[in-house]
Coordinates of C-alpha atoms in Angstrom, one line a residue:
Chain A
X1 CA 191.9 -3.7 108.2
X2 CA 188.5 -3.2 109.6
X3 CA 186.9 -4.1 112.9
X4 CA 186.4 -7.8 113.8
X5 CA 182.7 -7.3 113.5
X6 CA 182.9 -5.8 110.0
X7 CA 185.3 -8.6 108.8
X8 CA 183.0 -11.2 110.2
X9 CA 179.9 -9.8 108.7
X10 CA 181.5 -9.5 105.2
X11 CA 183.0 -13.0 105.4
X12 CA 179.6 -14.5 106.2
X13 CA 178.0 -12.4 103.4
X14 CA 180.6 -13.6 101.0
X15 CA 180.5 -17.3 101.9
X16 CA 176.7 -17.1 102.4
X17 CA 176.9 -19.2 105.5
X18 CA 177.5 -18.7 109.2
X19 CA 179.0 -22.2 109.6
X20 CA 182.1 -22.2 111.8
X21 CA 184.5 -25.2 111.7
X22 CA 185.9 -26.1 115.1
X23 CA 189.5 -27.4 114.9
X24 CA 189.6 -29.9 117.7
X25 CA 192.4 -32.3 116.9
X26 CA 191.5 -35.2 119.3
X27 CA 194.5 -37.5 119.4
X28 CA 192.4 -40.7 119.6
X29 CA 190.2 -39.8 116.6
X30 CA 192.7 -38.7 113.9
X31 CA 192.8 -40.6 110.7
X32 CA 195.3 -43.4 110.7
X33 CA 198.9 -42.6 109.6
X34 CA 198.4 -38.9 110.5
X35 CA 201.0 -39.2 113.3
X36 CA 204.4 -40.7 112.5
X37 CA 205.5 -43.0 115.2
X38 CA 201.8 -44.0 116.1
X39 CA 201.1 -44.5 119.8
X40 CA 204.7 -44.1 120.9
X41 CA 205.0 -40.8 119.0
X42 CA 206.8 -37.9 120.6
X43 CA 205.1 -34.6 121.4
X44 CA 206.9 -33.2 118.4
X45 CA 205.5 -35.9 116.1
X46 CA 202.0 -35.6 117.6
X47 CA 202.2 -31.8 117.1
X48 CA 203.2 -32.4 113.5
X49 CA 200.2 -34.6 113.0
X50 CA 197.9 -32.0 114.5
X51 CA 199.4 -29.3 112.2
X52 CA 199.0 -31.4 109.1
X53 CA 195.5 -32.6 110.0
X54 CA 194.3 -29.0 110.8
X55 CA 195.9 -27.5 107.7
X56 CA 194.3 -30.2 105.5
X57 CA 190.9 -29.4 107.1
X58 CA 191.6 -25.7 106.4
X59 CA 192.3 -26.6 102.7
X60 CA 188.9 -28.2 102.4
X61 CA 186.8 -25.7 104.3
X62 CA 188.4 -22.4 103.4
X63 CA 186.4 -21.9 100.1
X64 CA 183.2 -22.9 102.1
X65 CA 183.0 -21.1 105.5
X66 CA 183.9 -17.8 106.9
X67 CA 185.9 -18.9 110.0
X68 CA 187.5 -21.7 112.0
X69 CA 187.8 -22.1 115.7
X70 CA 190.8 -23.9 117.0
X71 CA 190.5 -25.4 120.5
X72 CA 193.6 -24.4 122.4
X73 CA 193.2 -27.3 125.0
X74 CA 194.1 -30.0 122.5
X75 CA 197.2 -28.2 121.3
X76 CA 198.2 -27.4 124.9
X77 CA 198.0 -31.0 125.8
X78 CA 201.1 -31.5 123.5
X79 CA 203.2 -28.9 125.3
X80 CA 205.1 -26.2 123.6
X81 CA 205.4 -28.3 120.5
X82 CA 201.6 -28.3 120.3
X83 CA 201.4 -24.6 121.0
X84 CA 203.8 -24.0 118.1
X85 CA 201.6 -26.1 115.9
X86 CA 198.6 -23.9 117.0
X87 CA 200.5 -20.7 115.9
X88 CA 201.1 -22.4 112.5
X89 CA 197.5 -23.5 112.0
X90 CA 196.2 -20.0 112.9
X91 CA 198.7 -18.5 110.5
X92 CA 197.8 -21.0 107.7
X93 CA 194.0 -20.4 108.1
X94 CA 194.4 -16.6 108.1
X95 CA 196.6 -16.9 105.0
X96 CA 193.7 -18.8 103.4
X97 CA 191.4 -16.0 104.1
X98 CA 189.6 -17.5 107.0
X99 CA 188.8 -15.6 110.3
X100 CA 190.1 -17.4 113.3
X101 CA 188.3 -17.5 116.6
X102 CA 190.8 -19.0 119.1
X103 CA 188.9 -21.0 121.7
X104 CA 190.9 -20.6 124.9
X105 CA 188.3 -19.5 127.5
X106 CA 191.0 -17.4 129.1
X107 CA 190.9 -14.9 131.8
X108 CA 192.5 -13.5 134.9
X109 CA 192.5 -10.3 137.1
X110 CA 193.2 -7.1 135.2
X111 CA 197.0 -6.8 134.8
X112 CA 197.3 -10.5 134.1
X113 CA 194.4 -10.5 131.6
X114 CA 196.4 -7.9 129.6
X115 CA 199.0 -10.6 129.1
X116 CA 196.4 -13.0 127.7
X117 CA 194.9 -10.3 125.4
X118 CA 198.4 -9.5 124.2
X119 CA 199.1 -13.2 123.5
X120 CA 196.0 -13.8 121.3
X121 CA 194.4 -10.4 120.2
X122 CA 197.1 -7.8 119.5
X123 CA 197.6 -8.5 115.8
X124 CA 201.0 -9.0 114.4
X125 CA 202.7 -8.6 117.7
X126 CA 200.7 -11.6 119.1
X127 CA 202.3 -15.0 119.5
X128 CA 198.9 -16.5 118.4
X129 CA 197.4 -13.9 116.1
X130 CA 193.7 -14.7 116.2
X131 CA 190.9 -12.6 115.0
X132 CA 189.0 -13.3 118.2
X133 CA 189.3 -15.3 121.5
X134 CA 186.7 -16.8 123.8
X135 CA 186.8 -15.4 127.4
X136 CA 185.3 -16.5 130.7
X137 CA 183.4 -13.9 132.8
X138 CA 183.6 -15.2 136.4
X139 CA 186.1 -12.6 137.5
X140 CA 183.9 -9.7 136.5
X141 CA 184.0 -6.6 134.5
X142 CA 187.6 -5.4 135.4
X143 CA 189.0 -8.8 134.1
X144 CA 187.2 -8.2 130.8
X145 CA 188.2 -4.6 130.3
X146 CA 191.8 -5.4 129.2
X147 CA 190.5 -7.6 126.5
X148 CA 188.0 -5.0 125.3
X149 CA 190.8 -2.4 125.2
X150 CA 193.1 -4.6 123.1
X151 CA 190.2 -5.4 120.8
X152 CA 189.6 -1.7 120.2
X153 CA 193.2 -1.1 119.5
X154 CA 193.8 -4.1 117.3
X155 CA 190.5 -4.6 115.6
X156 CA 190.1 -7.9 117.1
X157 CA 187.1 -9.5 119.0
X158 CA 186.1 -11.6 122.0
X159 CA 183.2 -14.0 122.8
X160 CA 182.3 -13.9 126.4
X161 CA 180.8 -17.1 127.9
X162 CA 177.1 -16.4 128.6
X163 CA 175.1 -19.6 128.3
X164 CA 177.3 -22.6 127.6
X165 CA 176.2 -25.8 125.8
X166 CA 177.1 -28.4 128.5
X167 CA 174.5 -30.1 130.6
X168 CA 175.9 -28.9 133.9
X169 CA 176.3 -25.2 132.7
X170 CA 173.2 -24.3 134.6
X171 CA 174.9 -24.9 138.0
X172 CA 175.9 -21.1 138.2
X173 CA 174.5 -19.8 134.9
X174 CA 170.9 -20.5 135.8
X175 CA 170.8 -19.3 139.4
X176 CA 168.4 -16.4 139.7
X177 CA 169.6 -13.1 141.2
X178 CA 167.8 -9.8 141.3
X179 CA 165.0 -11.4 139.3
X180 CA 167.1 -12.9 136.4
X181 CA 169.5 -15.7 135.9
X182 CA 173.2 -15.2 136.1
X183 CA 173.7 -15.7 132.4
X184 CA 171.4 -12.7 131.8
X185 CA 173.5 -10.6 134.0
X186 CA 176.5 -11.4 131.9
X187 CA 174.4 -10.9 128.8
X188 CA 173.5 -7.4 129.9
X189 CA 177.1 -6.5 130.4
X190 CA 178.1 -8.0 127.0
X191 CA 175.3 -6.2 125.2
X192 CA 176.3 -2.9 126.7
X193 CA 180.0 -3.3 125.6
X194 CA 178.9 -4.7 122.2
X195 CA 176.8 -1.6 121.6
X196 CA 179.7 0.6 122.5
X197 CA 182.0 -1.1 120.2
X198 CA 179.3 -1.1 117.4
X199 CA 179.2 2.6 117.6
X200 CA 183.0 2.9 117.5
X201 CA 183.4 0.7 114.5
X202 CA 180.8 2.4 112.4
X203 CA 178.3 -0.4 112.6
X204 CA 175.9 2.2 113.9
X205 CA 176.4 5.6 112.3
X206 CA 174.4 8.8 113.2
X207 CA 171.9 6.5 114.9
X208 CA 171.3 4.4 111.7
X209 CA 172.3 0.8 112.0
X210 CA 174.5 -0.4 109.2
X211 CA 175.5 -3.9 110.2
X212 CA 174.7 -3.2 113.8
X213 CA 177.1 -5.5 115.5
X214 CA 180.0 -4.7 117.9
X215 CA 183.2 -6.7 118.3
X216 CA 182.3 -8.1 121.7
X217 CA 180.3 -11.3 121.3
X218 CA 178.7 -14.0 123.4
X219 CA 178.9 -17.8 123.6
X220 CA 175.4 -19.2 123.7
X221 CA 174.9 -22.9 123.4
X222 CA 172.8 -24.5 120.7
X223 CA 171.5 -27.0 123.3
X224 CA 169.3 -24.2 124.9
X225 CA 167.1 -23.0 122.0
X226 CA 164.7 -21.1 124.4
X227 CA 167.5 -19.1 125.9
X228 CA 168.7 -18.3 122.3
X229 CA 165.4 -16.8 121.5
X230 CA 165.4 -14.7 124.7
X231 CA 169.0 -13.6 124.4
X232 CA 168.8 -12.7 120.7
X233 CA 166.1 -10.3 121.7
X234 CA 168.0 -8.8 124.5
X235 CA 171.3 -8.6 122.7
X236 CA 170.6 -6.9 119.3
X237 CA 174.2 -5.7 118.9
X238 CA 176.0 -8.8 120.0
X239 CA 177.5 -11.6 117.8
X240 CA 176.6 -15.0 119.0
X241 CA 179.0 -17.9 118.8
X242 CA 176.8 -21.0 119.1
X243 CA 178.5 -24.3 120.1
X244 CA 176.7 -27.6 120.5
X245 CA 175.6 -28.2 117.0
X246 CA 176.1 -31.7 115.8
X247 CA 177.7 -34.0 118.2
X248 CA 176.3 -32.3 121.2
X249 CA 172.8 -32.6 119.9
X250 CA 171.9 -29.1 118.7
X251 CA 170.1 -29.1 115.3
X252 CA 169.7 -26.4 112.6
X253 CA 166.1 -25.8 113.8
X254 CA 167.5 -25.3 117.4
X255 CA 169.9 -22.5 116.3
X256 CA 167.4 -20.6 114.1
X257 CA 166.7 -18.1 116.8
X258 CA 170.4 -17.1 117.1
X259 CA 170.1 -15.1 113.8
X260 CA 168.6 -11.7 112.8
X261 CA 166.1 -11.9 110.0
X262 CA 168.8 -11.3 107.4
X263 CA 170.7 -14.4 108.6
X264 CA 173.5 -12.4 110.3
X265 CA 174.4 -12.1 113.9
X266 CA 175.6 -15.6 114.7
X267 CA 178.2 -18.2 113.8
X268 CA 177.3 -21.8 114.4
X269 CA 180.2 -24.2 115.4
X270 CA 180.6 -27.8 114.6
X271 CA 183.8 -29.6 115.4
X272 CA 183.7 -33.3 115.7
X273 CA 180.7 -33.7 113.4
X274 CA 182.9 -32.3 110.6
X275 CA 186.5 -33.2 111.4
X276 CA 185.7 -36.8 112.2
X277 CA 182.7 -37.2 109.8
X278 CA 184.5 -40.2 108.3
X279 CA 183.7 -42.2 111.5
X280 CA 180.0 -41.8 111.2
X281 CA 177.2 -42.6 108.7
X282 CA 176.4 -41.6 106.0
X283 CA 180.1 -40.5 105.5
X284 CA 181.7 -43.6 106.9
X285 CA 180.3 -45.9 104.2
X286 CA 180.7 -43.4 101.4
X287 CA 184.3 -42.2 102.1
X288 CA 185.9 -44.3 104.8
X289 CA 189.0 -43.3 106.7
X290 CA 191.2 -43.2 103.5
X291 CA 189.0 -40.3 102.0
X292 CA 188.4 -38.4 105.3
X293 CA 189.0 -35.0 103.6
X294 CA 186.0 -35.7 101.3
X295 CA 184.0 -36.6 104.4
X296 CA 185.0 -33.2 105.9
X297 CA 183.9 -31.5 102.7
X298 CA 180.5 -33.4 102.6
X299 CA 179.7 -32.8 106.2
X300 CA 180.5 -29.1 105.9
X301 CA 178.3 -28.8 102.8
X302 CA 175.5 -30.7 104.6
X303 CA 175.7 -28.4 107.6
X304 CA 175.6 -25.4 105.4
X305 CA 172.6 -26.8 103.6
X306 CA 170.8 -27.5 106.8
X307 CA 171.4 -24.0 108.1
X308 CA 170.2 -22.6 104.8
X309 CA 167.0 -24.7 104.8
X310 CA 166.0 -24.3 108.4
X311 CA 167.3 -20.9 109.6
X312 CA 167.4 -17.3 108.5
X313 CA 170.9 -18.0 107.1
X314 CA 168.9 -19.0 104.0
X315 CA 168.5 -15.2 103.4
X316 CA 172.2 -14.5 103.2
Chain B
X1 CA 203.9 -40.1 146.2
X2 CA 201.1 -39.1 148.4
X3 CA 198.1 -36.9 147.7
X4 CA 198.6 -33.2 146.8
X5 CA 196.9 -32.3 150.1
X6 CA 199.2 -34.4 152.1
X7 CA 202.3 -33.1 150.2
X8 CA 201.2 -29.5 150.8
X9 CA 200.4 -30.0 154.5
X10 CA 203.9 -31.6 155.0
X11 CA 205.7 -28.9 153.0
X12 CA 204.0 -26.1 155.1
X13 CA 204.9 -28.0 158.3
X14 CA 208.5 -28.4 157.2
X15 CA 209.1 -24.9 156.1
X16 CA 206.9 -23.5 158.9
X17 CA 205.2 -21.0 156.7
X18 CA 202.3 -20.9 154.3
X19 CA 204.0 -18.3 152.1
X20 CA 203.5 -18.9 148.3
X21 CA 205.7 -17.1 145.9
X22 CA 204.0 -16.1 142.6
X23 CA 206.2 -16.4 139.6
X24 CA 204.9 -13.5 137.4
X25 CA 207.7 -12.5 135.0
X26 CA 206.4 -9.2 133.9
X27 CA 208.6 -8.1 131.0
X28 CA 208.6 -4.4 131.9
X29 CA 209.8 -5.1 135.5
X30 CA 212.6 -7.5 135.1
X31 CA 216.1 -6.4 136.3
X32 CA 218.2 -4.8 133.7
X33 CA 220.3 -7.2 131.6
X34 CA 218.0 -10.1 132.2
X35 CA 217.0 -10.3 128.6
X36 CA 219.8 -10.4 126.0
X37 CA 218.8 -8.1 123.1
X38 CA 216.9 -5.7 125.4
X39 CA 213.8 -4.2 124.0
X40 CA 214.4 -5.7 120.4
X41 CA 214.8 -9.2 121.9
X42 CA 213.2 -12.2 120.0
X43 CA 210.6 -14.2 121.9
X44 CA 213.3 -16.8 122.3
X45 CA 215.5 -14.3 124.1
X46 CA 212.7 -13.0 126.2
X47 CA 211.7 -16.5 127.1
X48 CA 215.3 -17.3 128.1
X49 CA 215.2 -14.2 130.3
X50 CA 212.0 -15.4 132.0
X51 CA 213.6 -18.8 132.5
X52 CA 216.7 -17.4 134.0
X53 CA 214.8 -14.9 136.3
X54 CA 212.3 -17.5 137.6
X55 CA 215.0 -20.1 138.2
X56 CA 217.0 -17.6 140.1
X57 CA 214.0 -16.7 142.2
X58 CA 213.4 -20.4 142.9
X59 CA 217.1 -20.7 144.0
X60 CA 216.4 -18.0 146.6
X61 CA 213.1 -19.1 147.8
X62 CA 213.3 -22.9 147.7
X63 CA 214.8 -23.2 151.2
X64 CA 212.2 -20.7 152.6
X65 CA 208.7 -21.5 151.3
X66 CA 206.7 -24.7 150.5
X67 CA 205.5 -23.7 147.0
X68 CA 205.6 -21.4 144.0
X69 CA 202.8 -20.3 141.6
X70 CA 203.9 -19.5 138.1
X71 CA 201.4 -17.3 136.2
X72 CA 200.8 -19.0 132.7
X73 CA 199.6 -15.8 131.1
X74 CA 203.1 -14.0 131.2
X75 CA 204.7 -17.1 129.6
X76 CA 201.9 -17.5 127.1
X77 CA 202.5 -14.0 126.0
X78 CA 205.9 -15.1 124.6
X79 CA 204.4 -17.9 122.4
X80 CA 205.6 -21.4 122.3
X81 CA 209.1 -20.3 123.4
X82 CA 207.5 -18.9 126.6
X83 CA 205.6 -22.1 127.1
X84 CA 208.7 -24.1 126.9
X85 CA 210.3 -21.9 129.4
X86 CA 207.3 -22.4 131.7
X87 CA 207.8 -26.2 131.5
X88 CA 211.5 -25.7 132.4
X89 CA 210.7 -23.5 135.4
X90 CA 208.1 -25.9 136.7
X91 CA 210.6 -28.8 136.3
X92 CA 213.4 -26.8 138.0
X93 CA 211.1 -25.7 141.0
X94 CA 210.0 -29.4 141.5
X95 CA 213.6 -30.6 141.4
X96 CA 214.4 -28.1 144.2
X97 CA 211.7 -29.7 146.3
X98 CA 209.0 -27.0 145.8
X99 CA 205.3 -27.8 145.1
X100 CA 204.2 -26.0 141.9
X101 CA 200.7 -24.5 141.6
X102 CA 200.2 -23.6 138.0
X103 CA 198.0 -20.4 137.7
X104 CA 196.2 -20.9 134.5
X105 CA 192.5 -20.5 135.4
X106 CA 191.7 -23.0 132.7
X107 CA 188.4 -24.6 132.0
X108 CA 186.1 -25.8 129.2
X109 CA 183.2 -28.3 128.7
X110 CA 183.8 -31.9 129.8
X111 CA 185.8 -33.6 127.0
X112 CA 187.9 -30.5 126.4
X113 CA 188.5 -30.0 130.1
X114 CA 190.1 -33.5 130.0
X115 CA 192.7 -32.1 127.7
X116 CA 193.6 -29.3 130.0
X117 CA 193.7 -31.7 133.0
X118 CA 196.0 -33.9 131.0
X119 CA 198.2 -30.9 130.1
X120 CA 198.9 -29.9 133.6
X121 CA 197.8 -32.5 136.2
X122 CA 198.6 -36.0 134.9
X123 CA 202.1 -36.3 136.5
X124 CA 205.0 -37.4 134.3
X125 CA 202.8 -37.6 131.2
X126 CA 201.8 -33.9 131.4
X127 CA 203.6 -31.3 129.3
X128 CA 203.5 -28.9 132.3
X129 CA 203.8 -31.2 135.3
X130 CA 202.3 -29.1 138.1
X131 CA 201.2 -30.3 141.5
X132 CA 198.0 -28.2 141.1
X133 CA 196.3 -25.9 138.7
X134 CA 193.8 -23.0 139.2
X135 CA 190.4 -23.5 137.5
X136 CA 187.4 -21.4 136.7
X137 CA 183.9 -22.5 137.7
X138 CA 181.6 -20.7 135.3
X139 CA 180.9 -23.7 133.1
X140 CA 179.6 -25.8 136.1
X141 CA 180.1 -29.1 137.8
X142 CA 180.5 -31.2 134.7
X143 CA 183.4 -29.0 133.5
X144 CA 185.1 -29.5 136.9
X145 CA 184.7 -33.3 137.1
X146 CA 187.4 -34.1 134.6
X147 CA 189.9 -32.1 136.7
X148 CA 188.8 -33.9 139.8
X149 CA 189.1 -37.3 138.2
X150 CA 192.6 -36.6 137.0
X151 CA 193.6 -35.2 140.4
X152 CA 192.4 -38.5 142.0
X153 CA 194.3 -40.6 139.5
X154 CA 197.6 -38.6 139.6
X155 CA 197.6 -37.2 143.2
X156 CA 197.5 -33.6 142.0
X157 CA 195.1 -30.8 143.0
X158 CA 193.1 -27.9 141.8
X159 CA 192.1 -24.5 143.3
X160 CA 188.7 -23.4 142.0
X161 CA 187.9 -19.7 141.8
X162 CA 185.5 -18.9 144.5
X163 CA 185.9 -15.2 145.6
X164 CA 188.6 -13.5 143.6
X165 CA 190.9 -10.6 144.8
X166 CA 190.1 -8.0 142.2
X167 CA 187.8 -5.0 142.7
X168 CA 185.3 -6.1 140.0
X169 CA 185.1 -9.7 141.1
X170 CA 181.7 -9.0 142.8
X171 CA 179.9 -8.4 139.5
X172 CA 178.9 -12.0 139.3
X173 CA 180.4 -13.5 142.5
X174 CA 178.4 -11.3 144.9
X175 CA 175.0 -11.6 143.2
X176 CA 172.6 -13.3 145.6
X177 CA 170.6 -16.3 144.5
X178 CA 168.5 -18.6 146.7
X179 CA 169.5 -16.5 149.7
X180 CA 173.3 -16.6 149.3
X181 CA 175.9 -15.1 147.0
X182 CA 177.1 -16.9 143.8
X183 CA 180.6 -17.4 145.4
X184 CA 178.9 -19.4 148.3
X185 CA 177.2 -21.6 145.7
X186 CA 180.6 -22.4 144.3
X187 CA 182.1 -22.8 147.8
X188 CA 179.4 -25.3 148.7
X189 CA 180.3 -27.4 145.7
X190 CA 184.1 -27.1 146.3
X191 CA 183.8 -28.1 150.0
X192 CA 181.7 -31.1 149.1
X193 CA 184.3 -32.4 146.7
X194 CA 187.1 -31.4 149.0
X195 CA 185.6 -33.6 151.7
X196 CA 185.3 -36.5 149.3
X197 CA 188.9 -36.3 148.4
X198 CA 189.9 -35.7 152.0
X199 CA 188.3 -39.2 152.8
X200 CA 189.9 -40.8 149.8
X201 CA 193.4 -39.6 150.6
X202 CA 193.3 -40.6 154.2
X203 CA 193.1 -37.0 155.6
X204 CA 190.0 -38.3 157.4
X205 CA 190.2 -41.9 158.5
X206 CA 187.5 -43.8 160.4
X207 CA 185.8 -40.5 161.0
X208 CA 188.8 -39.0 162.7
X209 CA 190.4 -36.0 161.1
X210 CA 194.1 -36.3 160.5
X211 CA 195.1 -33.3 158.4
X212 CA 191.5 -33.0 157.3
X213 CA 192.1 -31.4 153.9
X214 CA 191.2 -32.6 150.5
X215 CA 193.0 -32.0 147.2
X216 CA 190.3 -29.7 145.8
X217 CA 190.9 -26.2 146.9
X218 CA 189.5 -22.7 146.6
X219 CA 190.9 -19.3 145.5
X220 CA 189.7 -16.7 148.0
X221 CA 191.2 -13.2 147.8
X222 CA 193.0 -11.6 150.7
X223 CA 191.2 -8.3 149.7
X224 CA 188.0 -9.6 151.3
X225 CA 188.8 -10.5 154.9
X226 CA 185.1 -10.8 155.9
X227 CA 184.5 -13.4 153.3
X228 CA 187.6 -15.3 154.4
X229 CA 186.1 -15.6 157.9
X230 CA 182.8 -16.8 156.5
X231 CA 184.3 -19.2 154.0
X232 CA 186.8 -20.7 156.4
X233 CA 183.9 -21.7 158.6
X234 CA 181.9 -23.1 155.7
X235 CA 184.8 -25.0 154.2
X236 CA 186.7 -26.9 156.8
X237 CA 188.1 -29.5 154.4
X238 CA 189.2 -27.0 151.7
X239 CA 192.7 -25.5 151.1
X240 CA 192.6 -21.8 150.4
X241 CA 194.9 -20.2 147.9
X242 CA 194.8 -16.6 149.0
X243 CA 196.0 -14.0 146.4
X244 CA 196.1 -10.2 146.8
X245 CA 198.6 -10.1 149.7
X246 CA 201.1 -7.3 149.1
X247 CA 200.8 -5.3 145.9
X248 CA 197.0 -5.8 145.8
X249 CA 196.6 -4.4 149.3
X250 CA 196.0 -7.4 151.5
X251 CA 197.8 -7.5 154.8
X252 CA 198.9 -10.3 157.2
X253 CA 196.1 -9.3 159.4
X254 CA 193.6 -9.6 156.6
X255 CA 194.5 -13.2 155.7
X256 CA 194.6 -14.4 159.4
X257 CA 191.1 -15.9 159.0
X258 CA 192.2 -18.1 156.2
X259 CA 193.9 -20.5 158.5
X260 CA 192.7 -23.1 160.9
X261 CA 194.1 -22.7 164.5
X262 CA 197.1 -24.8 163.8
X263 CA 198.2 -22.4 161.0
X264 CA 197.3 -24.9 158.3
X265 CA 194.6 -24.8 155.6
X266 CA 195.9 -21.9 153.4
X267 CA 198.7 -20.7 151.3
X268 CA 199.2 -16.9 150.9
X269 CA 200.5 -15.7 147.6
X270 CA 202.7 -12.7 146.9
X271 CA 204.0 -12.1 143.4
X272 CA 205.2 -8.6 142.5
X273 CA 205.9 -7.7 146.2
X274 CA 208.6 -10.4 146.3
X275 CA 209.8 -10.6 142.7
X276 CA 210.2 -6.9 142.2
X277 CA 210.9 -6.0 145.8
X278 CA 214.1 -4.2 144.5
X279 CA 211.9 -1.6 142.9
X280 CA 210.3 -0.6 146.3
X281 CA 211.4 0.6 149.7
X282 CA 212.9 -0.5 152.0
X283 CA 214.5 -3.0 149.6
X284 CA 215.3 -0.5 146.8
X285 CA 217.7 1.6 148.9
X286 CA 219.2 -1.4 150.6
X287 CA 219.8 -3.7 147.7
X288 CA 219.1 -1.8 144.4
X289 CA 218.6 -3.6 141.1
X290 CA 222.1 -5.1 141.1
X291 CA 221.3 -7.2 144.2
X292 CA 217.7 -8.0 143.3
X293 CA 218.0 -11.6 144.4
X294 CA 218.9 -10.3 148.0
X295 CA 215.7 -8.2 147.8
X296 CA 213.7 -11.3 146.9
X297 CA 215.2 -13.1 149.9
X298 CA 214.6 -10.2 152.3
X299 CA 211.0 -9.6 151.1
X300 CA 210.2 -13.3 151.4
X301 CA 211.6 -13.5 154.9
X302 CA 209.6 -10.3 155.8
X303 CA 206.4 -11.8 154.6
X304 CA 207.1 -15.0 156.4
X305 CA 207.7 -13.0 159.6
X306 CA 204.6 -11.0 159.1
X307 CA 202.5 -14.1 158.7
X308 CA 204.1 -15.6 161.7
X309 CA 203.4 -12.5 163.9
X310 CA 199.8 -11.7 162.8
X311 CA 198.3 -15.1 161.8
X312 CA 197.9 -18.6 163.1
X313 CA 200.8 -19.5 160.9
X314 CA 202.9 -18.6 164.0
X315 CA 201.7 -21.9 165.5
X316 CA 203.3 -24.0 162.7

């Protein structure tokens, strides 16, 4: 094993793309027949459908992208059966050579945060053995420390919410205190810890930067391109997880600023735009529902191509 | 059914205490023999131990207090087996007449937040059918709206993190923007929605206040008594969930300001101080590990007595 940062860097280098496929199995959007029992299906049947759907997506995208991002909320909606399916999907994706960023936006005060870190980030002993987890910062540094500690011990990573992609994210994040918005206060904290972990994991050695990134990352939405520019500059050792590409309106041009000149430093997420490509043109007419897997493949390739054409990811 | 606020108000009135027992089954602190298989136990065995421990605690406290607060993180640590145990514990507590505040500190952007709301707050159709859920505000109003909507539809409630009990909570929460700290910005939002739901649920009728509280509450730590005074004044229609009593250092005197003069308006949580009372004096000598349930009973009664003696809860 090597640090999460090193694994992510290598995987991006190998696949030559920073595209991240979000596994959001929305019940109402799954291809017909995916769930035995249809609308009256039990949670177990629905969870089986989620498992099958996500594993088929993994089969399609594993040769194409470095990582996937399962969204816990959709699995949690199906109770413990859904959470068992999530564990299987994570396991399956890792076995196929993908890195897994678990999108749970967890957090709590210190001794309770330890339990969340243990659930997702502690390697083989974790119930949901992800490579990384998304984490919320509202409770402050001492709620984040336990995650950082477990990441150091188990070579896993976290992405801390800094500037989110939703329209209302600014309610708190854009308030200005001590001359800068709240999201920059979070950003300063994240960059400091990212730098520490970059030194620890050998990304910076004897002052010389190798890949230069730590295992503590930031979530920065594709829907705020100006903030991406500003934060990339302020956070040179921090991986960015960039949601909002595709269905939320972010374009390849919008996310160009998330990268360093070599095309590293960011992973760009697309969930609905890939999973449910079969519901939208040009994929709907070409593949239709029956060939939804081919639509997933085509939409993933198109995203990779757009990122190559319009961002530094072309230099990978 | 009636609104969460009405149910909470009535339960406090009936039990004549605002004491809330936190169900935090910490693996390392459970009484000996609770988990078959000991240290080498499977997740299933550990989850069975959590289930048994929490249900026994519920048996002891159900006649004494209005509500319990299971902490999701500890159950999540045990994988889907743990999450199945959580569902059983919630069901058992509700069957015993307790209200259940699920402590998950969940949130995500809008359409994903809907899935979390559906998982915990949508009544019989929820996998974890709580009366209320704790929610994090960093993503802003449009991430909270789906929870509020589900609360209105299903007569459930949420407690939004405002001022948390941990030492580092101030990192973001105490930053001052537009002349007031971030936690007050959150507080203003919460009070506005709380008032709207109070009008909806009949707590305010024709301008006259009946119980006066809405179903959208706030988490305000016992460890910041001055902020409790200030927030109680600013948030007259908002229930407070007050953590930090007991093990975290908050005393009955510290939380007095959380209540309205009638002793309503707040629930005061104690987790470790009650669950693991058998590990601390005066309960250790009196009961020991073998009689841990009696220690739970005594510690709960002592907390209730302290709140009666030193806070407006004495007026219930």
